[in-house]
Short mmCIF file of C-alpha atoms and ligand atoms in Angstrom, two decimals:
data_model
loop_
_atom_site.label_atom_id
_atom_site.label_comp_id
_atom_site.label_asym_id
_atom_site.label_seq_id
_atom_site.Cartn_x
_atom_site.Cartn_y
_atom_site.Cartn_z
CA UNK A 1 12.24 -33.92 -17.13
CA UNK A 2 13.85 -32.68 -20.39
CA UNK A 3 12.22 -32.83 -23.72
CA UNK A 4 14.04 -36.00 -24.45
CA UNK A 5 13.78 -37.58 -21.02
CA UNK A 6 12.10 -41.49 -21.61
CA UNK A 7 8.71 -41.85 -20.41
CA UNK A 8 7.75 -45.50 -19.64
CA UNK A 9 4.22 -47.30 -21.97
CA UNK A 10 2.77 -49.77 -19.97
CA UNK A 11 1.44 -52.40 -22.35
CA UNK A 12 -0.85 -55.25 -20.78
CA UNK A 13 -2.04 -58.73 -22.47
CA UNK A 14 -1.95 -61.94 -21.87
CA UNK A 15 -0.45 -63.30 -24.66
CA UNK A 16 3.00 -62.51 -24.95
CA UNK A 17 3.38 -62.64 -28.78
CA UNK A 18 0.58 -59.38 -28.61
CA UNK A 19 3.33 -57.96 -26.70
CA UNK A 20 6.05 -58.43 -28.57
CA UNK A 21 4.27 -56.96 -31.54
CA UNK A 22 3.09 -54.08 -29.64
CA UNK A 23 6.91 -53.68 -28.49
CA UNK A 24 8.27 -54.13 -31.79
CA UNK A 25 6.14 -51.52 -33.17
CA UNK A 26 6.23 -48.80 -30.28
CA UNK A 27 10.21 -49.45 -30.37
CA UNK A 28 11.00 -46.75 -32.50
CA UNK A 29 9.15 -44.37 -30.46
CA UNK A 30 12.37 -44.11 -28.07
CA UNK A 31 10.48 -44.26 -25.00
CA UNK A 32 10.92 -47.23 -22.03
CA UNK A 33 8.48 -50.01 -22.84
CA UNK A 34 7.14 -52.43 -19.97
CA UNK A 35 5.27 -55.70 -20.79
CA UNK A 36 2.83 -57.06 -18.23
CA UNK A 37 0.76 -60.24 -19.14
CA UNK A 38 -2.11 -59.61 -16.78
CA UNK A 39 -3.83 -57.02 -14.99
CA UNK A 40 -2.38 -57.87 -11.06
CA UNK A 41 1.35 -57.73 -12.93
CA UNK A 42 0.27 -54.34 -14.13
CA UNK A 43 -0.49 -53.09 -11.29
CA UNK A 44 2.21 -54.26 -9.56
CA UNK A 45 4.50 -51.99 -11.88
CA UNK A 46 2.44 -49.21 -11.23
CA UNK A 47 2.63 -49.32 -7.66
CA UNK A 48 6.70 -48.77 -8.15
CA UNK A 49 6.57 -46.91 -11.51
CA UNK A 50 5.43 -43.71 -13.01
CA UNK A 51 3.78 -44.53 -15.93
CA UNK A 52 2.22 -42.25 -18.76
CA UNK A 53 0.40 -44.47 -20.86
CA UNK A 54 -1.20 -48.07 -20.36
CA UNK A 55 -2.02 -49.52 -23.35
CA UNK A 56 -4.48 -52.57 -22.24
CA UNK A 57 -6.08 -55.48 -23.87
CA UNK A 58 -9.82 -55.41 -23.46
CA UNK A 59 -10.51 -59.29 -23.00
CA UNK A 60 -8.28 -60.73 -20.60
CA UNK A 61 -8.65 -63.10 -17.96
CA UNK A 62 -8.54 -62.78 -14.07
CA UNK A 63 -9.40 -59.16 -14.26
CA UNK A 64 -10.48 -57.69 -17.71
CA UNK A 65 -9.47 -54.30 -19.34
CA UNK A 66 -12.21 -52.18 -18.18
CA UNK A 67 -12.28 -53.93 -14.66
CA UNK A 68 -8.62 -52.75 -14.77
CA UNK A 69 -8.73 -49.28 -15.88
CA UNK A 70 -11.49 -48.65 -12.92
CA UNK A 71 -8.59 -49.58 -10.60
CA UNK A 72 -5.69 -47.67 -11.82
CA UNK A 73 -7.92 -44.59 -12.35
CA UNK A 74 -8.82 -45.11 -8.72
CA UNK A 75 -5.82 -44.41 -7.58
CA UNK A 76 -4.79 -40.58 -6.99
CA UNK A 77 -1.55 -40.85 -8.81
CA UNK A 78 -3.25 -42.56 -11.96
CA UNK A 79 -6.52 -40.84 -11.70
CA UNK A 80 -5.28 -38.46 -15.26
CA UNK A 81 -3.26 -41.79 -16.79
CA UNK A 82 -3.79 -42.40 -20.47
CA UNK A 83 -5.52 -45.20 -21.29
CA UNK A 84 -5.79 -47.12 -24.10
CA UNK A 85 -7.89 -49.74 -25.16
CA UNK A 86 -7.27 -52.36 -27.60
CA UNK A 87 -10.31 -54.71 -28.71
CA UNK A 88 -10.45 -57.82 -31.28
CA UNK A 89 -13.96 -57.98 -30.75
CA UNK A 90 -16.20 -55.27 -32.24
CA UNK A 91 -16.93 -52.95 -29.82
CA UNK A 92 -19.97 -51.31 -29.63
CA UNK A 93 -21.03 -47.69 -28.59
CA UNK A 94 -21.99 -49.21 -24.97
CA UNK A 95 -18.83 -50.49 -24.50
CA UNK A 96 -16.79 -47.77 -25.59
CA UNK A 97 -18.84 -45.49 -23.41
CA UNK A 98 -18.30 -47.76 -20.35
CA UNK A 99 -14.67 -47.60 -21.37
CA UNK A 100 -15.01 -44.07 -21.05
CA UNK A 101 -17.09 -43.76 -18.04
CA UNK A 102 -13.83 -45.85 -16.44
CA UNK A 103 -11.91 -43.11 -17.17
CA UNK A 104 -9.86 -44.94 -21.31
CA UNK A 105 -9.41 -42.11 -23.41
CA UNK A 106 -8.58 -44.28 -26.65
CA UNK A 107 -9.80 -47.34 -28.45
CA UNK A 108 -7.72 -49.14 -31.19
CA UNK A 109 -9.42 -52.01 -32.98
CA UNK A 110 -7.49 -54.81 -34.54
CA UNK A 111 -5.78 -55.57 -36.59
CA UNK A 112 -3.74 -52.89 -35.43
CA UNK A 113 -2.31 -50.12 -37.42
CA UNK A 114 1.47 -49.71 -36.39
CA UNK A 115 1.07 -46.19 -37.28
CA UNK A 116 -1.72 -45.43 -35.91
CA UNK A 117 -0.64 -46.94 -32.78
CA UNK A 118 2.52 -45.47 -32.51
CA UNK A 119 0.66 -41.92 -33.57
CA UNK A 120 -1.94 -42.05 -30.50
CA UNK A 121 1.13 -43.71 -28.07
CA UNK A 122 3.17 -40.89 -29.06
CA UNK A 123 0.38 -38.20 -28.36
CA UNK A 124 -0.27 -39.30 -24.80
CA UNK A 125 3.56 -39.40 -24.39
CA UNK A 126 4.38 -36.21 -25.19
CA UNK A 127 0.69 -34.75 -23.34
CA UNK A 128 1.96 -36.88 -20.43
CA UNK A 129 5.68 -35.05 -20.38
CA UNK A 130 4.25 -31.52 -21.35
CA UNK A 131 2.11 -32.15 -17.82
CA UNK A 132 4.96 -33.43 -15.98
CA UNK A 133 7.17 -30.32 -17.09
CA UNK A 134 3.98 -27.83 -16.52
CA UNK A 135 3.51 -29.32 -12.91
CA UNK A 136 7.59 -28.79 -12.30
CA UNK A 137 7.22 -25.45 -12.98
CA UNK A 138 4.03 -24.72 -11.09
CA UNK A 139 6.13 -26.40 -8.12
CA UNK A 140 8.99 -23.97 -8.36
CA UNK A 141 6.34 -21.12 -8.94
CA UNK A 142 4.56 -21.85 -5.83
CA UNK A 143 7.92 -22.22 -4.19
CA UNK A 144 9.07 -18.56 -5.32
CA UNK A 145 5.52 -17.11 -4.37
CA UNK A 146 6.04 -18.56 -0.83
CA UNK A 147 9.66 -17.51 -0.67
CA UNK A 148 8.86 -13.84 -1.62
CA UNK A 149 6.12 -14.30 0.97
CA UNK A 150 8.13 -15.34 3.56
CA UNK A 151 10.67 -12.08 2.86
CA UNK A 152 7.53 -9.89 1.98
CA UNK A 153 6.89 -10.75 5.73
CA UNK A 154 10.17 -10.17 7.05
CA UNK A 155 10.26 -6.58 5.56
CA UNK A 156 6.90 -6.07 6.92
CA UNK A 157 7.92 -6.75 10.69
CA UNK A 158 11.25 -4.70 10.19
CA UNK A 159 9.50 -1.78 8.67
CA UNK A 160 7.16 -2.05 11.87
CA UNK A 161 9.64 -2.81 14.64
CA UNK A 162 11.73 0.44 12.71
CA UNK A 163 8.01 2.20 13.03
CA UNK A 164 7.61 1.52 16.53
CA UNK A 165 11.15 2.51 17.43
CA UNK A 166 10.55 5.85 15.04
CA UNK A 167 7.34 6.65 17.62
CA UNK A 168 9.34 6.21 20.83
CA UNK A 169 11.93 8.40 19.65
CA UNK A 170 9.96 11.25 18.66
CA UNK A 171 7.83 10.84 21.78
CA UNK A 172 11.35 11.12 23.07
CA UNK A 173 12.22 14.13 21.22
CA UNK A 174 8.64 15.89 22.31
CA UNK A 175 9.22 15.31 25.39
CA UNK A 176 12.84 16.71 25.37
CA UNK A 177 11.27 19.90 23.11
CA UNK A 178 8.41 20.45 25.92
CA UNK A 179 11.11 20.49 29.10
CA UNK A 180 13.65 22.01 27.04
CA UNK A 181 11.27 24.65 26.25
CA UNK A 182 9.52 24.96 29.39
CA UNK A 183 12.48 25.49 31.13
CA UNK A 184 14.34 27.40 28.99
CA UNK A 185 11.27 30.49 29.47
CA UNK A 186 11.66 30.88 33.05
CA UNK A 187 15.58 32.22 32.75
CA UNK A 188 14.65 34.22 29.78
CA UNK A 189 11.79 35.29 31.66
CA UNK A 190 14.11 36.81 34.40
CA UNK A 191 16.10 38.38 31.83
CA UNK A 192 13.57 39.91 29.67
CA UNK A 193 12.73 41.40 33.52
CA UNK A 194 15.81 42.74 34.34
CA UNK A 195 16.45 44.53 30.72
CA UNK A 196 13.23 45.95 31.19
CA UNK A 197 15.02 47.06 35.00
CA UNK A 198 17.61 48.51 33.58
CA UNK A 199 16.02 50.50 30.99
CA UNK A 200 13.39 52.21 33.49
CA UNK A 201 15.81 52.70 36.20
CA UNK A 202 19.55 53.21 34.53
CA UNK A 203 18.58 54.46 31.30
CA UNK A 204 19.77 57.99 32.28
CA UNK A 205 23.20 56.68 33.12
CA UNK A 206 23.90 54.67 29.96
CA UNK A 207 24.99 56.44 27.25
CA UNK A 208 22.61 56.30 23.46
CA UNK A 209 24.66 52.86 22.41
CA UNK A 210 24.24 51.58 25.58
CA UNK A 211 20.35 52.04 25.63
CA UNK A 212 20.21 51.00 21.96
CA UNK A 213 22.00 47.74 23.23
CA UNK A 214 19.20 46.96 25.85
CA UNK A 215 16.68 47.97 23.95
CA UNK A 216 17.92 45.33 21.22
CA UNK A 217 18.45 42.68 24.45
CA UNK A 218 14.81 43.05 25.24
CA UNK A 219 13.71 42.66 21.68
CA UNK A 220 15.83 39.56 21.17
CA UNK A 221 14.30 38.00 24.77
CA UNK A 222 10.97 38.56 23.32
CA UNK A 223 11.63 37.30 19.99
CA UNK A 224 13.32 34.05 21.65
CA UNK A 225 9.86 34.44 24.21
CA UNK A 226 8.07 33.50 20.99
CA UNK A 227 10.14 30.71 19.56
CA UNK A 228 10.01 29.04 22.94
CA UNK A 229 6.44 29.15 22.79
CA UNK A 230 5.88 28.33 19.00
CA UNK A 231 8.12 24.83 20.02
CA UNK A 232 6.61 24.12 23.12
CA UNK A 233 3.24 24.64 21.08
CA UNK A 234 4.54 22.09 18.33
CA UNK A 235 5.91 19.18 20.81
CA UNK A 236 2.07 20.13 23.02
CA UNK A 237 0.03 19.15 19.26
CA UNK A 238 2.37 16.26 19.12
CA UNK A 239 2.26 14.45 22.57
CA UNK A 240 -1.39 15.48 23.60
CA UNK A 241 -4.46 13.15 22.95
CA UNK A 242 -6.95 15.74 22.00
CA UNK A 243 -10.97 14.48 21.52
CA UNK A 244 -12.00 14.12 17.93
CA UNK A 245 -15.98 14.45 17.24
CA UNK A 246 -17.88 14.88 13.61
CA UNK A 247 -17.39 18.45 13.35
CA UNK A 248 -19.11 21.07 10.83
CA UNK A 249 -16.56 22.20 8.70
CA UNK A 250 -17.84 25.27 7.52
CA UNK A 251 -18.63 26.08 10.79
CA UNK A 252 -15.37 25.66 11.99
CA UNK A 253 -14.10 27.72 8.86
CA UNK A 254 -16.73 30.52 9.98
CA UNK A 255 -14.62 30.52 13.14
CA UNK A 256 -11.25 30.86 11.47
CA UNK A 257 -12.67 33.64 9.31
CA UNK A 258 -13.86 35.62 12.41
CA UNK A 259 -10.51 34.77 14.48
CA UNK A 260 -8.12 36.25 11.35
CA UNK A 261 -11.11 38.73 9.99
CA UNK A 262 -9.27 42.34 11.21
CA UNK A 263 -5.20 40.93 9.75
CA UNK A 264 -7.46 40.17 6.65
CA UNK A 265 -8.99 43.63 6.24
CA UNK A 266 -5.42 45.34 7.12
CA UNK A 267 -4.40 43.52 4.05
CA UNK A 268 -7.14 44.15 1.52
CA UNK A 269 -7.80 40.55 0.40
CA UNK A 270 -10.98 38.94 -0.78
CA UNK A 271 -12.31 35.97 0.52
CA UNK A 272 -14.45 33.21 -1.39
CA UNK A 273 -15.71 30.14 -0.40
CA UNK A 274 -16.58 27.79 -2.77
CA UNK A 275 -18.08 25.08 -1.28
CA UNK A 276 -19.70 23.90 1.90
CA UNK A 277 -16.81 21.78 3.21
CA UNK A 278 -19.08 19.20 5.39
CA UNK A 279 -18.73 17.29 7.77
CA UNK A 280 -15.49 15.28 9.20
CA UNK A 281 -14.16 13.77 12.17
CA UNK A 282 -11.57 15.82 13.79
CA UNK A 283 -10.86 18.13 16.47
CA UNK A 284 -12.62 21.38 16.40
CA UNK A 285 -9.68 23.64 17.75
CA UNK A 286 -6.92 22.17 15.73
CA UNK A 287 -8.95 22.39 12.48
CA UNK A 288 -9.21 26.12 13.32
CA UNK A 289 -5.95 26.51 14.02
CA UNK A 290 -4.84 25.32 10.94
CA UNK A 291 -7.68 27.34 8.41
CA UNK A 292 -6.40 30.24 10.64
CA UNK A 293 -2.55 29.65 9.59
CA UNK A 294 -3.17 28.90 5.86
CA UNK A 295 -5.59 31.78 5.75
CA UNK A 296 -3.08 34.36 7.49
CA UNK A 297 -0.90 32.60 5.25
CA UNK A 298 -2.63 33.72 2.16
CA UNK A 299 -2.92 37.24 2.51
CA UNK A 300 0.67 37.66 4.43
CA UNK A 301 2.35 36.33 1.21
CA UNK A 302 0.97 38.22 -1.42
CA UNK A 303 2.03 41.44 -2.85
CA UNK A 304 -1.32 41.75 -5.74
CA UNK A 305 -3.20 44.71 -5.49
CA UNK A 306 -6.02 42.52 -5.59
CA UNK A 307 -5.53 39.57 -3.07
CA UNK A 308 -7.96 37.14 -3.26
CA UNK A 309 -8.11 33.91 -1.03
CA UNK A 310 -9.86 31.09 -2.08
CA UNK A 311 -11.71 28.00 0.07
CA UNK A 312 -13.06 24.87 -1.53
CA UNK A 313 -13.10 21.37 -1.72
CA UNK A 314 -12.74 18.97 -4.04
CA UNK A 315 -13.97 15.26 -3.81
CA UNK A 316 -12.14 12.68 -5.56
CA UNK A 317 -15.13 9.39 -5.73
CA UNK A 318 -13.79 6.16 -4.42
CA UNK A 319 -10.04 7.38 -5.20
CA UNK A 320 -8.49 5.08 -3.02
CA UNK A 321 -10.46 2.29 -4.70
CA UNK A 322 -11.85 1.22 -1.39
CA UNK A 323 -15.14 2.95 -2.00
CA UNK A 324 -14.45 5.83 -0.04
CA UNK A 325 -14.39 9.25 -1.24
CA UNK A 326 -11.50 11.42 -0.90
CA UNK A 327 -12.05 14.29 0.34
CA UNK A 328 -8.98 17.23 -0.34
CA UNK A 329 -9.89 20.90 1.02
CA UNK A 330 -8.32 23.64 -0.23
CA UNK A 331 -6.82 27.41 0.57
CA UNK A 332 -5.61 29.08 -2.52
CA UNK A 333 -4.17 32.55 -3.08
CA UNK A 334 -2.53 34.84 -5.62
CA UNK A 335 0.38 35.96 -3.61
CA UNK A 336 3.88 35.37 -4.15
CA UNK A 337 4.11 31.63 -4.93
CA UNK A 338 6.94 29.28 -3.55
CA UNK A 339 9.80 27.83 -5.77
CA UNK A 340 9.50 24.59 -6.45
CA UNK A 341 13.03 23.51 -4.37
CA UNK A 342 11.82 25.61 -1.44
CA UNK A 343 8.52 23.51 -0.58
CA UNK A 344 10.29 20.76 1.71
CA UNK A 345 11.46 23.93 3.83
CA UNK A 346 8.15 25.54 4.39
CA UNK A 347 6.99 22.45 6.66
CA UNK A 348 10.20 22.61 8.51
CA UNK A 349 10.31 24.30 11.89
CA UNK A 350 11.82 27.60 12.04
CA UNK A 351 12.67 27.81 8.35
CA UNK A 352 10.85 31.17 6.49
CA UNK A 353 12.13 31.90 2.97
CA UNK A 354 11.86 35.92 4.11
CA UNK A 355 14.20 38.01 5.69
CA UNK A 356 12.93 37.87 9.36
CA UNK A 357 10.78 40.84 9.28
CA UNK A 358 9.54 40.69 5.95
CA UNK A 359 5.95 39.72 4.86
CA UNK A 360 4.86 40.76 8.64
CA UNK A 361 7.30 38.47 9.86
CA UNK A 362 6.69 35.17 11.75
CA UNK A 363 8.37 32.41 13.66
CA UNK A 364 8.30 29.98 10.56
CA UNK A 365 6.55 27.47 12.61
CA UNK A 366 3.16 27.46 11.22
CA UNK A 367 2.97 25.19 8.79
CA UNK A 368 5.17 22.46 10.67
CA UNK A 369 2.42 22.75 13.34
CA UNK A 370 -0.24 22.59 10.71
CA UNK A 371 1.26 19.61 8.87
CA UNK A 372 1.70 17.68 12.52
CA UNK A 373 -1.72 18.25 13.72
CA UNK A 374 -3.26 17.25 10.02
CA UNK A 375 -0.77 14.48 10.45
CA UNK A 376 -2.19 13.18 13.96
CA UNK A 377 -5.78 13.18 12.39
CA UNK A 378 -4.26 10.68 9.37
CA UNK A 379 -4.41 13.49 7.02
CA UNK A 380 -1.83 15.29 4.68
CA UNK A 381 -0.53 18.34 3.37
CA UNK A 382 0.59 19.23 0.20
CA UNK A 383 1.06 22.99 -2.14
CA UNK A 384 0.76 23.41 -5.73
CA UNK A 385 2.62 27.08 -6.40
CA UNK A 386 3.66 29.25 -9.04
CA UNK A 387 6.00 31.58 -8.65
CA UNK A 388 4.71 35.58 -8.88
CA UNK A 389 1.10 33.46 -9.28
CA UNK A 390 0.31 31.65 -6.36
CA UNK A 391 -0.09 28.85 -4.16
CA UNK A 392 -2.61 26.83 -3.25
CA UNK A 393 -2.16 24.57 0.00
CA UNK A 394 -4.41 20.87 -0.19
CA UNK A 395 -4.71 19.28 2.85
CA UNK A 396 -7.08 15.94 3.97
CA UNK A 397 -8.11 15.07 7.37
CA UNK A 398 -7.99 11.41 7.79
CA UNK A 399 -11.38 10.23 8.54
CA UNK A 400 -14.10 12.10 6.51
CA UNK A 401 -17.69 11.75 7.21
CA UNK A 402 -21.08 11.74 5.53
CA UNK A 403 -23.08 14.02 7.64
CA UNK A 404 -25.04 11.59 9.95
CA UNK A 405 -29.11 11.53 10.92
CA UNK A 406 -28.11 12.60 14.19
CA UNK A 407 -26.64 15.75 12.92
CA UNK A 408 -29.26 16.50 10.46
CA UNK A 409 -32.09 16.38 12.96
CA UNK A 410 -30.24 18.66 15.11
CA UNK A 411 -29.87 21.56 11.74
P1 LIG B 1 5.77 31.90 9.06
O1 LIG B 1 4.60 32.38 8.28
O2 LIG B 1 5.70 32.20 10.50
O3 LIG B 1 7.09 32.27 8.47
P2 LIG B 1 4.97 29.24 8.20
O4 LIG B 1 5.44 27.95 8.73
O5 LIG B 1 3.53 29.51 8.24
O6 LIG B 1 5.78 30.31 9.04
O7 LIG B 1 5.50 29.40 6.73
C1 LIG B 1 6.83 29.06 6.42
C2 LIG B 1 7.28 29.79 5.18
O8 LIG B 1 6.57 29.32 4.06
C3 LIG B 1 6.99 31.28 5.20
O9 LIG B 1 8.04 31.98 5.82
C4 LIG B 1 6.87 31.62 3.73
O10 LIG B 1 8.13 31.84 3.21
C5 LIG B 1 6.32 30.35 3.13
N1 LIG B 1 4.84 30.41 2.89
C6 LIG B 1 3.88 29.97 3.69
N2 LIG B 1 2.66 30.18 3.15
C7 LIG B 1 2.87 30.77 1.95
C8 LIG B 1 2.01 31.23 0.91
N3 LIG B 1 0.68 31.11 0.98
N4 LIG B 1 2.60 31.75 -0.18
C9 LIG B 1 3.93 31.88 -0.28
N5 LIG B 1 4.80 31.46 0.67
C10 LIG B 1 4.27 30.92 1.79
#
């Protein structure tokens, strides 16, 4: 309904030259006028019209106004529809307010006013067509909300069903790394074997190059010996179920510590814990293994006279807004840094930034391993680095927890 659409004005009376004047006067109002001369004929258009504003004689006979009003207001459609009263007798403030208690929301005394009648008509008009429009657009509101919904929901089960597919195929893809891997060490196995043969028992009949050859073809066997084991390793943290308990963190750190303690002295680098880390639910052996990585980490990649290594945590309150606290740990050193475009490479198997041999060397499997395992306990990983400052690797573990009574009793 447009601005200028017609609304129809119900006026009710028994005395048809009422009407007329009523008609005559709201003419010029533009809107459709109906005249019923008693209350059954106006509710007989209501039951086939919409109608925005009765306008109603008080006294008629059969049924009168107020009788009247009860019933249209009774029904749902009419329950909000404008009423309004007219009286030739004074009415008093009892009868206006049983008026109102039937729902009329105007009086108009006679003699009428035309423009006073025409003022209020025209109110309730327009109120009823501002509704009209305002439910409309509700309507097509709703509508939108419950298409977007509906497609909300159909993105929903595709991102799943492209979820669950994702999981199969990297179960797929562990299980190809494992075998792959697995098999792959028992030829090298016989190979590394038979170098080593042919270095204690035909070394004296090869020439220098030809002993500097084996002696590389042994080196290479062990170096792929390693590899092997570093993937079979990664797809083992990714396909095995391992038991998660409330652990003691800083217990589990005190491990760590102990486990990398003689690499740390050979490199000369400090170590400070900050904070007791508590308590969270994880697996003890993983959560060494990755303190131990980012620890060796630390001091490997850092050429500062004074290396220093630094442990903490840092609790964010309710960060998540679901009144949880998030908990972030932290391993932070001085070394080298990383370059800002080199971070995605640093969690990707294989991948070191170094020269093979350089910084002590490695497989460049570490961190993907770390990342995974934080990864299976619903944790993350992150590093903030400077170059020629240093980094400092955050991770979370998923589910953190306060320590319990149990626990307590048992310190
Ligand atoms: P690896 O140490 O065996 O090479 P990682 O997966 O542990 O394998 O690390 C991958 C690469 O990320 C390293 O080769 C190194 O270049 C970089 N890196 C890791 N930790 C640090 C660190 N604390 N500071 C600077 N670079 C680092």
């Amino acid at each position: 309904m447009s601005p200028q659409e017609k609304v129809n004005i119900l006026m009710v009376d028994d005395q048809p030259s009422k009407l007329l004047s009523y008609e005559a006067i709201l003419s010029e109002l533009g809107e459709n006028l109906i005249k019923a001369s008693s209350g059954r004929e106006a509710l007989q258009h209501l039951l086939s019209t919409d109608v925005a504003v009765v306008l109603m004689d008080v006294s008629m006979p059969e049924i009168d106004g107020f009788e009247l009003a009860e019933i249209i207001h009774q029904h749902p459609r009419y329950q909000k529809t404008a009423i309004i009263f007219i009286s030739a007798v004074h009415l008093t403030d009892l009868d206006r307010l049983k008026g109102y208690e039937r729902g009329a929301v105007d009086y108009i005394a006679v003699p009428v006013i035309p423009e006073l009648l025409r003022a209020k008509v025209s109110v309730f008009a327009e109120l009823y067509r501002k509704t009209q429009q305002l439910e409309r657009l509700n309507r097509g509101l709703e509508e939108r909300v419950k298409e977007r919904t509906a497609e909300l929901e159909k993105r929903a089960e595709a991102l799943q069903q492209l979820n669950t597919e994702l999981t199969r195929r990297n179960q797929e893809l562990d299980a190809f790394a494992y075998v792959a891997s697995h098999d792959l060490k028992e030829p090298l196995r016989g190979i590394s074997h038979f170098s080593l043969f042919l270095i204690e028992d035909y070394a004296d009949k090869l020439n220098e190059e030809g002993r500097s050859h084996l002696a590389m073809l042994r080196q290479l066997t062990g170096r792929m010996e390693v590899l092997l084991d570093s993937l079979l390793h990664f797809s083992r943290v990714g396909r095995e179920e391992f038991p998660m308990a409330s652990a003691n963190l800083d217990e589990i750190l005190a491990r760590s510590l102990d486990l990398v303690n003689s690499r740390i002295k050979e490199t000369g680098a400090e170590v400070r814990v900050h904070d007791s880390l508590g308590y969270a639910r994880c697996n003890t052996e993983r959560l060494v293994e990755v303190f131990t990585n980012l620890i060796t980490n630390a001091a490997k990649y850092n050429d500062k006279p004074r290396k220093l290594i630094e442990i903490g945590v840092q609790r964010s309150p309710n960060a998540n807004g679901a009144g949880v606290d998030e908990v972030v740990y932290y391993v932070r050193d001085n070394g080298i840094g990383i370059a800002a475009d080199d971070v995605p490479a640093i969690f990707q198997i294989f991948r070191r930034l170094h020269a093979r041999e350089e910084y002590g060397g490695g497989t460049g499997a570490g961190l993907t391993i770390v990342k995974r395992i934080l990864e299976r306990h619903g944790g993350r990983i992150w590093v903030e680095s400077t170059p020629g400052e240093g980094s400092t690797f955050f991770f979370t573990v998923g589910g953190v927890e306060r320590k319990s009574e149990a626990s307590e009793m048992q310190n």
